[in-house]
Tab-separated table of C-alpha atoms in Angstrom:
chain	number	residue	atom	x	y	z
A	1	UNK	CA	-18.970	8.655	-27.899
A	2	UNK	CA	-16.763	5.560	-28.469
A	3	UNK	CA	-18.044	2.649	-30.523
A	4	UNK	CA	-19.290	-0.600	-29.022
A	5	UNK	CA	-20.472	0.787	-25.669
A	6	UNK	CA	-23.068	-1.415	-24.011
A	7	UNK	CA	-26.565	-0.588	-22.850
A	8	UNK	CA	-25.271	-1.025	-19.275
A	9	UNK	CA	-22.644	1.654	-19.917
A	10	UNK	CA	-25.249	4.069	-21.282
A	11	UNK	CA	-27.418	3.413	-18.193
A	12	UNK	CA	-24.462	4.197	-15.918
A	13	UNK	CA	-23.794	7.381	-17.900
A	14	UNK	CA	-27.437	8.428	-17.373
A	15	UNK	CA	-27.066	7.613	-13.671
A	16	UNK	CA	-24.050	9.936	-13.515
A	17	UNK	CA	-25.950	12.771	-15.220
A	18	UNK	CA	-28.782	12.432	-12.693
A	19	UNK	CA	-26.530	12.102	-9.624
A	20	UNK	CA	-26.930	14.835	-7.026
A	21	UNK	CA	-24.215	14.037	-4.458
A	22	UNK	CA	-20.501	13.315	-4.793
A	23	UNK	CA	-20.860	9.692	-3.528
A	24	UNK	CA	-23.616	9.098	-6.111
A	25	UNK	CA	-21.417	10.541	-8.873
A	26	UNK	CA	-18.465	8.380	-7.780
A	27	UNK	CA	-20.568	5.197	-7.833
A	28	UNK	CA	-21.886	5.999	-11.317
A	29	UNK	CA	-18.410	6.834	-12.675
A	30	UNK	CA	-17.017	3.589	-11.221
A	31	UNK	CA	-19.704	1.678	-13.120
A	32	UNK	CA	-18.881	3.586	-16.307
A	33	UNK	CA	-15.162	2.868	-15.923
A	34	UNK	CA	-15.811	-0.845	-15.351
A	35	UNK	CA	-18.195	-1.093	-18.311
A	36	UNK	CA	-16.441	0.944	-20.976
A	37	UNK	CA	-14.862	-1.349	-23.617
A	38	UNK	CA	-11.077	-1.516	-23.418
A	39	UNK	CA	-9.535	-0.695	-26.804
A	40	UNK	CA	-7.597	2.085	-28.532
A	41	UNK	CA	-10.753	4.032	-29.371
A	42	UNK	CA	-11.819	4.302	-25.711
A	43	UNK	CA	-8.419	5.264	-24.292
A	44	UNK	CA	-9.259	8.957	-23.879
A	45	UNK	CA	-12.688	8.201	-22.423
A	46	UNK	CA	-11.206	5.868	-19.790
A	47	UNK	CA	-8.658	8.547	-18.928
A	48	UNK	CA	-11.374	11.218	-18.608
A	49	UNK	CA	-13.437	9.011	-16.283
A	50	UNK	CA	-10.378	8.213	-14.157
A	51	UNK	CA	-9.382	11.872	-13.868
A	52	UNK	CA	-12.932	12.852	-12.920
A	53	UNK	CA	-13.016	10.138	-10.255
A	54	UNK	CA	-9.754	11.432	-8.781
A	55	UNK	CA	-11.120	14.978	-8.756
A	56	UNK	CA	-14.345	13.917	-6.992
A	57	UNK	CA	-12.489	11.860	-4.374
A	58	UNK	CA	-10.276	14.845	-3.559
A	59	UNK	CA	-13.329	17.094	-3.330
A	60	UNK	CA	-15.050	14.626	-0.989
A	61	UNK	CA	-11.976	14.589	1.245
A	62	UNK	CA	-11.795	18.412	1.224
A	63	UNK	CA	-15.432	18.589	2.344
A	64	UNK	CA	-14.735	16.164	5.195
A	65	UNK	CA	-11.727	18.164	6.353
A	66	UNK	CA	-13.782	21.360	6.401
A	67	UNK	CA	-16.440	19.768	8.619
A	68	UNK	CA	-15.530	20.468	12.248
A	69	UNK	CA	-11.887	20.938	11.341
A	70	UNK	CA	-11.600	17.466	9.835
A	71	UNK	CA	-13.633	15.606	12.451
A	72	UNK	CA	-12.578	12.817	14.786
A	73	UNK	CA	-9.132	11.362	14.123
A	74	UNK	CA	-8.010	7.766	14.747
A	75	UNK	CA	-4.287	8.214	14.103
A	76	UNK	CA	-2.004	5.501	15.502
A	77	UNK	CA	1.593	6.459	16.304
A	78	UNK	CA	4.078	4.215	14.537
A	79	UNK	CA	6.362	2.092	16.696
A	80	UNK	CA	8.787	-0.717	15.998
A	81	UNK	CA	10.365	-1.612	12.668
A	82	UNK	CA	7.131	-1.303	10.651
A	83	UNK	CA	3.389	-0.774	11.082
A	84	UNK	CA	1.034	-3.290	9.457
A	85	UNK	CA	-2.757	-2.962	9.664
A	86	UNK	CA	-5.115	-5.922	9.966
A	87	UNK	CA	-8.048	-4.846	7.784
A	88	UNK	CA	-11.229	-6.693	6.871
A	89	UNK	CA	-15.002	-6.727	7.062
A	90	UNK	CA	-16.696	-7.020	10.481
A	91	UNK	CA	-16.485	-10.342	12.355
A	92	UNK	CA	-13.710	-11.977	10.317
A	93	UNK	CA	-11.615	-12.716	13.433
A	94	UNK	CA	-9.137	-9.818	13.435
A	95	UNK	CA	-9.180	-9.467	17.250
A	96	UNK	CA	-8.571	-13.176	17.791
A	97	UNK	CA	-5.759	-13.058	15.250
A	98	UNK	CA	-4.154	-10.038	16.926
A	99	UNK	CA	-4.272	-11.804	20.298
A	100	UNK	CA	-2.802	-15.010	18.833
A	101	UNK	CA	0.078	-13.152	17.136
A	102	UNK	CA	0.975	-10.707	19.917
A	103	UNK	CA	-0.482	-12.031	23.170
A	104	UNK	CA	-2.277	-8.739	23.784
A	105	UNK	CA	-5.489	-9.025	25.806
A	106	UNK	CA	-8.074	-7.786	23.309
A	107	UNK	CA	-11.804	-8.499	23.415
A	108	UNK	CA	-13.210	-10.730	20.686
A	109	UNK	CA	-16.682	-12.126	20.161
A	110	UNK	CA	-18.851	-13.917	17.591
A	111	UNK	CA	-20.639	-10.722	16.623
A	112	UNK	CA	-19.569	-7.712	14.554
A	113	UNK	CA	-18.153	-4.388	15.801
A	114	UNK	CA	-16.556	-5.767	18.985
A	115	UNK	CA	-13.610	-3.495	18.122
A	116	UNK	CA	-14.600	0.170	17.971
A	117	UNK	CA	-11.212	1.846	17.461
A	118	UNK	CA	-7.783	0.800	16.159
A	119	UNK	CA	-5.831	-1.436	18.556
A	120	UNK	CA	-2.022	-1.519	18.249
A	121	UNK	CA	0.136	-4.370	19.582
A	122	UNK	CA	3.719	-5.499	19.060
A	123	UNK	CA	4.692	-8.783	17.407
A	124	UNK	CA	8.270	-9.973	17.931
A	125	UNK	CA	9.673	-12.029	15.065
A	126	UNK	CA	13.272	-12.695	14.035
A	127	UNK	CA	14.548	-10.349	16.768
A	128	UNK	CA	12.450	-7.488	15.367
A	129	UNK	CA	9.389	-5.739	16.804
A	130	UNK	CA	6.624	-5.167	14.233
A	131	UNK	CA	3.561	-3.131	15.147
A	132	UNK	CA	0.248	-4.705	14.178
A	133	UNK	CA	-2.845	-2.475	14.225
A	134	UNK	CA	-6.296	-4.025	14.202
A	135	UNK	CA	-8.712	-1.721	12.392
A	136	UNK	CA	-12.466	-2.010	13.147
A	137	UNK	CA	-14.468	-3.773	10.445
A	138	UNK	CA	-14.905	-1.853	7.200
A	139	UNK	CA	-18.352	-1.566	5.656
A	140	UNK	CA	-19.298	-1.332	2.017
A	141	UNK	CA	-19.352	2.404	1.255
A	142	UNK	CA	-16.717	3.175	3.925
A	143	UNK	CA	-14.688	5.445	1.631
A	144	UNK	CA	-17.830	7.386	0.720
A	145	UNK	CA	-18.562	8.239	4.356
A	146	UNK	CA	-20.361	5.217	5.814
A	147	UNK	CA	-19.726	4.761	9.536
A	148	UNK	CA	-16.209	5.726	10.580
A	149	UNK	CA	-14.986	4.596	7.155
A	150	UNK	CA	-12.913	7.646	6.159
A	151	UNK	CA	-11.091	7.684	9.520
A	152	UNK	CA	-10.401	3.933	9.389
A	153	UNK	CA	-9.119	4.171	5.824
A	154	UNK	CA	-6.844	7.039	6.881
A	155	UNK	CA	-5.208	4.660	9.382
A	156	UNK	CA	-4.767	2.086	6.604
A	157	UNK	CA	-3.289	4.708	4.238
A	158	UNK	CA	-0.740	5.687	6.880
A	159	UNK	CA	0.495	2.149	7.566
A	160	UNK	CA	3.579	0.624	5.953
A	161	UNK	CA	1.690	-2.453	4.695
A	162	UNK	CA	-1.717	-4.146	4.836
A	163	UNK	CA	-2.761	-7.611	6.004
A	164	UNK	CA	-6.219	-8.201	4.523
A	165	UNK	CA	-8.108	-10.605	6.785
A	166	UNK	CA	-10.902	-12.663	5.183
A	167	UNK	CA	-13.271	-15.179	6.744
A	168	UNK	CA	-13.123	-18.598	5.048
A	169	UNK	CA	-16.513	-19.562	6.488
A	170	UNK	CA	-18.061	-16.925	4.174
A	171	UNK	CA	-17.557	-16.055	0.495
A	172	UNK	CA	-13.964	-14.691	0.395
A	173	UNK	CA	-14.296	-13.362	-3.177
A	174	UNK	CA	-17.151	-11.048	-2.221
A	175	UNK	CA	-15.177	-9.859	0.827
A	176	UNK	CA	-12.145	-9.073	-1.329
A	177	UNK	CA	-14.232	-7.242	-3.930
A	178	UNK	CA	-15.711	-4.963	-1.253
A	179	UNK	CA	-12.361	-4.272	0.420
A	180	UNK	CA	-10.410	-3.627	-2.788
A	181	UNK	CA	-13.139	-1.277	-4.020
A	182	UNK	CA	-12.976	0.721	-0.764
A	183	UNK	CA	-9.163	0.836	-0.917
A	184	UNK	CA	-9.313	2.084	-4.511
A	185	UNK	CA	-11.884	4.728	-3.571
A	186	UNK	CA	-9.613	5.855	-0.715
A	187	UNK	CA	-6.637	6.232	-3.088
A	188	UNK	CA	-4.821	3.124	-1.796
A	189	UNK	CA	-3.084	1.236	-4.601
A	190	UNK	CA	-2.632	-2.327	-3.377
A	191	UNK	CA	0.298	-4.476	-4.580
A	192	UNK	CA	1.077	-2.022	-7.335
A	193	UNK	CA	3.971	0.388	-7.596
A	194	UNK	CA	4.090	4.002	-8.596
A	195	UNK	CA	5.037	4.399	-12.276
A	196	UNK	CA	8.697	5.360	-12.661
A	197	UNK	CA	8.121	8.963	-13.658
A	198	UNK	CA	10.142	11.803	-12.133
A	199	UNK	CA	8.674	15.305	-12.135
A	200	UNK	CA	10.998	18.187	-11.264
A	201	UNK	CA	9.300	21.558	-11.330
A	202	UNK	CA	11.419	24.388	-12.746
A	203	UNK	CA	11.019	28.189	-12.475
A	204	UNK	CA	10.981	28.592	-16.262
A	205	UNK	CA	11.588	26.800	-19.534
A	206	UNK	CA	8.196	25.185	-20.071
A	207	UNK	CA	7.610	21.444	-20.149
A	208	UNK	CA	10.544	19.193	-21.093
A	209	UNK	CA	9.791	15.462	-21.344
A	210	UNK	CA	12.704	13.019	-21.357
A	211	UNK	CA	11.739	9.556	-22.534
A	212	UNK	CA	8.566	10.736	-24.278
A	213	UNK	CA	8.760	7.625	-26.474
A	214	UNK	CA	7.821	5.602	-23.360
A	215	UNK	CA	4.373	7.241	-23.229
A	216	UNK	CA	1.908	4.930	-24.949
A	217	UNK	CA	-0.715	7.456	-25.969
A	218	UNK	CA	-1.424	10.940	-27.283
A	219	UNK	CA	1.194	13.392	-25.970
A	220	UNK	CA	-1.449	16.148	-26.193
A	221	UNK	CA	-3.401	14.349	-23.476
A	222	UNK	CA	-0.271	14.394	-21.308
A	223	UNK	CA	0.096	18.158	-21.795
A	224	UNK	CA	-3.575	18.611	-20.946
A	225	UNK	CA	-3.138	16.658	-17.701
A	226	UNK	CA	-0.128	18.768	-16.757
A	227	UNK	CA	-2.099	21.979	-17.334
A	228	UNK	CA	-4.966	20.655	-15.206
A	229	UNK	CA	-2.457	19.966	-12.407
A	230	UNK	CA	-1.123	23.536	-12.846
A	231	UNK	CA	2.291	22.247	-13.923
A	232	UNK	CA	3.504	24.729	-16.537
A	233	UNK	CA	7.272	24.424	-16.237
A	234	UNK	CA	8.973	21.154	-15.343
A	235	UNK	CA	11.489	18.543	-16.422
A	236	UNK	CA	9.724	15.174	-16.616
A	237	UNK	CA	11.615	11.899	-17.006
A	238	UNK	CA	9.620	8.821	-18.040
A	239	UNK	CA	11.794	5.835	-17.125
A	240	UNK	CA	9.574	3.000	-18.347
A	241	UNK	CA	6.705	2.390	-20.794
A	242	UNK	CA	3.472	3.844	-19.354
A	243	UNK	CA	-0.118	4.267	-20.490
A	244	UNK	CA	-1.952	7.571	-20.184
A	245	UNK	CA	-3.777	6.217	-17.136
A	246	UNK	CA	-0.493	5.271	-15.481
A	247	UNK	CA	0.847	8.752	-16.215
A	248	UNK	CA	-2.285	10.161	-14.524
A	249	UNK	CA	-1.578	8.003	-11.448
A	250	UNK	CA	1.975	9.347	-11.251
A	251	UNK	CA	0.592	12.910	-11.231
A	252	UNK	CA	-1.973	12.189	-8.505
A	253	UNK	CA	-0.299	13.017	-5.185
A	254	UNK	CA	-3.346	11.801	-3.227
A	255	UNK	CA	-2.509	8.171	-4.060
A	256	UNK	CA	-0.500	5.871	-1.786
A	257	UNK	CA	1.065	2.570	-2.847
A	258	UNK	CA	0.988	-0.269	-0.310
A	259	UNK	CA	2.077	-3.897	-0.295
A	260	UNK	CA	-0.510	-6.351	1.013
A	261	UNK	CA	-1.023	-10.014	1.863
A	262	UNK	CA	-4.217	-11.971	2.514
A	263	UNK	CA	-4.649	-13.825	5.802
A	264	UNK	CA	-7.414	-16.376	5.256
A	265	UNK	CA	-8.822	-16.910	8.760
A	266	UNK	CA	-11.213	-19.540	10.152
A	267	UNK	CA	-9.507	-22.283	8.166
A	268	UNK	CA	-11.045	-24.816	10.548
A	269	UNK	CA	-14.645	-23.863	9.598
A	270	UNK	CA	-16.926	-26.065	7.436
A	271	UNK	CA	-16.484	-25.208	3.748
A	272	UNK	CA	-13.217	-23.358	4.389
A	273	UNK	CA	-11.163	-25.637	2.119
A	274	UNK	CA	-13.377	-24.936	-0.902
A	275	UNK	CA	-13.423	-21.189	-0.150
A	276	UNK	CA	-9.634	-21.160	0.220
A	277	UNK	CA	-9.254	-22.813	-3.190
A	278	UNK	CA	-11.589	-20.188	-4.737
A	279	UNK	CA	-9.530	-17.444	-3.114
A	280	UNK	CA	-6.242	-18.808	-4.442
A	281	UNK	CA	-7.690	-19.272	-7.934
A	282	UNK	CA	-8.951	-15.659	-8.035
A	283	UNK	CA	-6.237	-13.754	-6.159
A	284	UNK	CA	-3.263	-16.130	-5.879
A	285	UNK	CA	-1.359	-14.409	-8.695
A	286	UNK	CA	-1.652	-10.970	-7.037
A	287	UNK	CA	-1.343	-11.742	-3.309
A	288	UNK	CA	0.502	-14.061	-0.971
A	289	UNK	CA	-2.335	-15.944	0.765
A	290	UNK	CA	-1.823	-17.589	4.160
A	291	UNK	CA	-4.527	-19.868	5.597
A	292	UNK	CA	-4.843	-19.796	9.388
A	293	UNK	CA	-7.103	-20.611	12.295
A	294	UNK	CA	-6.543	-17.926	14.921
A	295	UNK	CA	-9.014	-19.683	17.220
A	296	UNK	CA	-7.093	-22.987	17.156
A	297	UNK	CA	-3.696	-21.302	16.685
A	298	UNK	CA	-2.993	-23.216	13.462
A	299	UNK	CA	-0.300	-21.938	11.026
A	300	UNK	CA	0.598	-18.843	13.088
A	301	UNK	CA	4.317	-19.111	12.271
A	302	UNK	CA	3.559	-18.919	8.547
A	303	UNK	CA	1.474	-15.782	9.195
A	304	UNK	CA	4.329	-14.184	11.135
A	305	UNK	CA	6.754	-14.976	8.321
A	306	UNK	CA	4.384	-13.458	5.734
A	307	UNK	CA	3.934	-10.318	7.858
A	308	UNK	CA	7.707	-9.982	8.193
A	309	UNK	CA	8.101	-10.278	4.403
A	310	UNK	CA	5.391	-7.736	3.558
A	311	UNK	CA	6.898	-5.275	6.061
A	312	UNK	CA	9.830	-5.087	3.585
A	313	UNK	CA	12.473	-4.717	6.287
A	314	UNK	CA	15.908	-6.181	6.847
A	315	UNK	CA	17.859	-6.894	10.047
A	316	UNK	CA	21.410	-5.612	10.204
A	317	UNK	CA	23.793	-6.570	13.008
A	318	UNK	CA	26.595	-4.185	13.946
A	319	UNK	CA	29.972	-5.011	15.463
A	320	UNK	CA	33.166	-3.359	16.635
A	321	UNK	CA	36.563	-4.632	15.395
A	322	UNK	CA	37.581	-7.823	17.172
A	323	UNK	CA	34.195	-8.249	18.869
A	324	UNK	CA	31.074	-10.351	18.336
A	325	UNK	CA	27.992	-8.798	16.623
A	326	UNK	CA	25.817	-6.706	18.935
A	327	UNK	CA	22.250	-7.715	19.815
A	328	UNK	CA	19.482	-6.809	19.009
A	329	UNK	CA	19.882	-6.030	15.301
A	330	UNK	CA	18.926	-2.731	13.673
A	331	UNK	CA	15.763	-2.946	11.535
A	332	UNK	CA	15.867	-0.953	8.275
A	333	UNK	CA	13.752	-0.683	5.136
A	334	UNK	CA	14.833	-2.966	2.307
A	335	UNK	CA	17.307	-1.113	0.078
A	336	UNK	CA	19.078	0.500	3.045
A	337	UNK	CA	22.796	1.264	2.752
A	338	UNK	CA	25.809	1.210	5.047
A	339	UNK	CA	25.362	4.982	5.494
A	340	UNK	CA	21.817	4.369	6.804
A	341	UNK	CA	23.316	2.100	9.477
A	342	UNK	CA	25.861	4.781	10.394
A	343	UNK	CA	23.068	7.351	10.760
A	344	UNK	CA	21.138	5.053	13.089
A	345	UNK	CA	24.177	4.551	15.333
A	346	UNK	CA	25.452	8.148	15.593
A	347	UNK	CA	25.539	11.190	13.311
A	348	UNK	CA	29.297	11.575	13.908
A	349	UNK	CA	29.856	8.240	12.161
A	350	UNK	CA	28.365	9.730	9.000
A	351	UNK	CA	30.632	12.779	9.152
A	352	UNK	CA	33.765	10.751	9.875
A	353	UNK	CA	32.969	7.661	7.798
A	354	UNK	CA	35.972	5.983	6.104
A	355	UNK	CA	34.777	2.537	5.091
A	356	UNK	CA	32.909	-0.502	6.390
A	357	UNK	CA	33.436	-4.236	6.431
A	358	UNK	CA	30.435	-6.458	5.755
A	359	UNK	CA	29.703	-10.142	6.349
A	360	UNK	CA	26.602	-11.662	4.800
A	361	UNK	CA	24.532	-12.104	1.633
A	362	UNK	CA	25.271	-8.663	0.148
A	363	UNK	CA	29.008	-9.258	-0.292
A	364	UNK	CA	31.135	-11.679	-2.300
A	365	UNK	CA	33.354	-12.729	0.606
A	366	UNK	CA	33.279	-12.338	4.434
A	367	UNK	CA	34.583	-9.026	5.755
A	368	UNK	CA	34.540	-7.358	2.328
A	369	UNK	CA	35.462	-3.680	2.441
A	370	UNK	CA	32.648	-1.460	1.096
A	371	UNK	CA	31.735	2.205	0.748
A	372	UNK	CA	28.830	4.177	2.225
A	373	UNK	CA	26.420	3.451	-0.658
A	374	UNK	CA	26.696	-0.337	-0.415
A	375	UNK	CA	23.169	-1.848	-0.292
A	376	UNK	CA	22.675	-4.357	2.524
A	377	UNK	CA	20.714	-7.606	2.773
A	378	UNK	CA	18.806	-9.224	5.625
A	379	UNK	CA	21.125	-10.660	8.282
A	380	UNK	CA	24.242	-8.748	7.210
A	381	UNK	CA	26.871	-7.856	9.819
A	382	UNK	CA	28.403	-4.373	9.479
A	383	UNK	CA	31.600	-3.041	11.043
A	384	UNK	CA	32.028	0.707	10.465
A	385	UNK	CA	35.449	2.362	10.478
A	386	UNK	CA	35.598	6.131	11.038
A	387	UNK	CA	38.331	8.725	11.200
């Protein structure tokens, strides 16, 4: 037992020992994790709690999948350049927002649960089509099986990014606490990135760790984690300083990492200014926050711009020699290369690629000659030359 644990921690530990169901155990472990003091002496305990939580969440998901072959699915086929979900508690104005951004005729009302299944619609912005998906209101306990929570969170996990919608006429901090807890329980890491750790399994040779000096903790705990994950022979490269908990996250293949923004709706409501200021003070360093009134159509352009940014896409225009750039542009994930453009046009261009000329922000001068691995920027114009 670590030193300096509080009476609240000991009560949570007793709650865990007495828990009968997986959801009860998860709730108790979450309390323990939040309450355990954070210092060198508790490092292993925090890691043990985190690993146990991951194990229980996976077991809960396995049990759900076994029930009736996994149960009712709410999968939404991806279309357009990116898929962004509008997620929030019931009655925060997601339907009204979707209608204001896309023009789709979707029912909205001043009572919760108007939307009963995900609704996709296309938003055109900067010559690009982005798919927005309104997800029915999440409830506290959604990830532990309340309502259609697991199915709704599966839709959120599958999306490219998340727009968290909060209601400024109510306490936005409480709304965010509920939503972020459910995302965490569902294995959705919001506005974080996967630790830069590469794991390449090998047929023999045991465990080889490159960059072991980057692991800030007991290497024996790392070896124990690898054994628990049934990794007995692998080459592991740790490319940045990581804690033991971050190493555990890198091993957990059930986690997804998603960018998110906050859309603060009902900005025209009484008390909304004060609630917006509270929201910015609490979450402004972690999220881009955009105030809006979907009902009065105030600040919609700023919302569209924020959605475009969080989608993490770029527009690339193509052209043939001596001609003007073609329209519409090709939408690609940020970090895309000239070869990615060639693949989107025709596979023969990849086989016969010679070079490309690029105009735009990614080059030093207009029409610069580049190779296939040249990384493009938003708005670039690409002219591909093939054999």
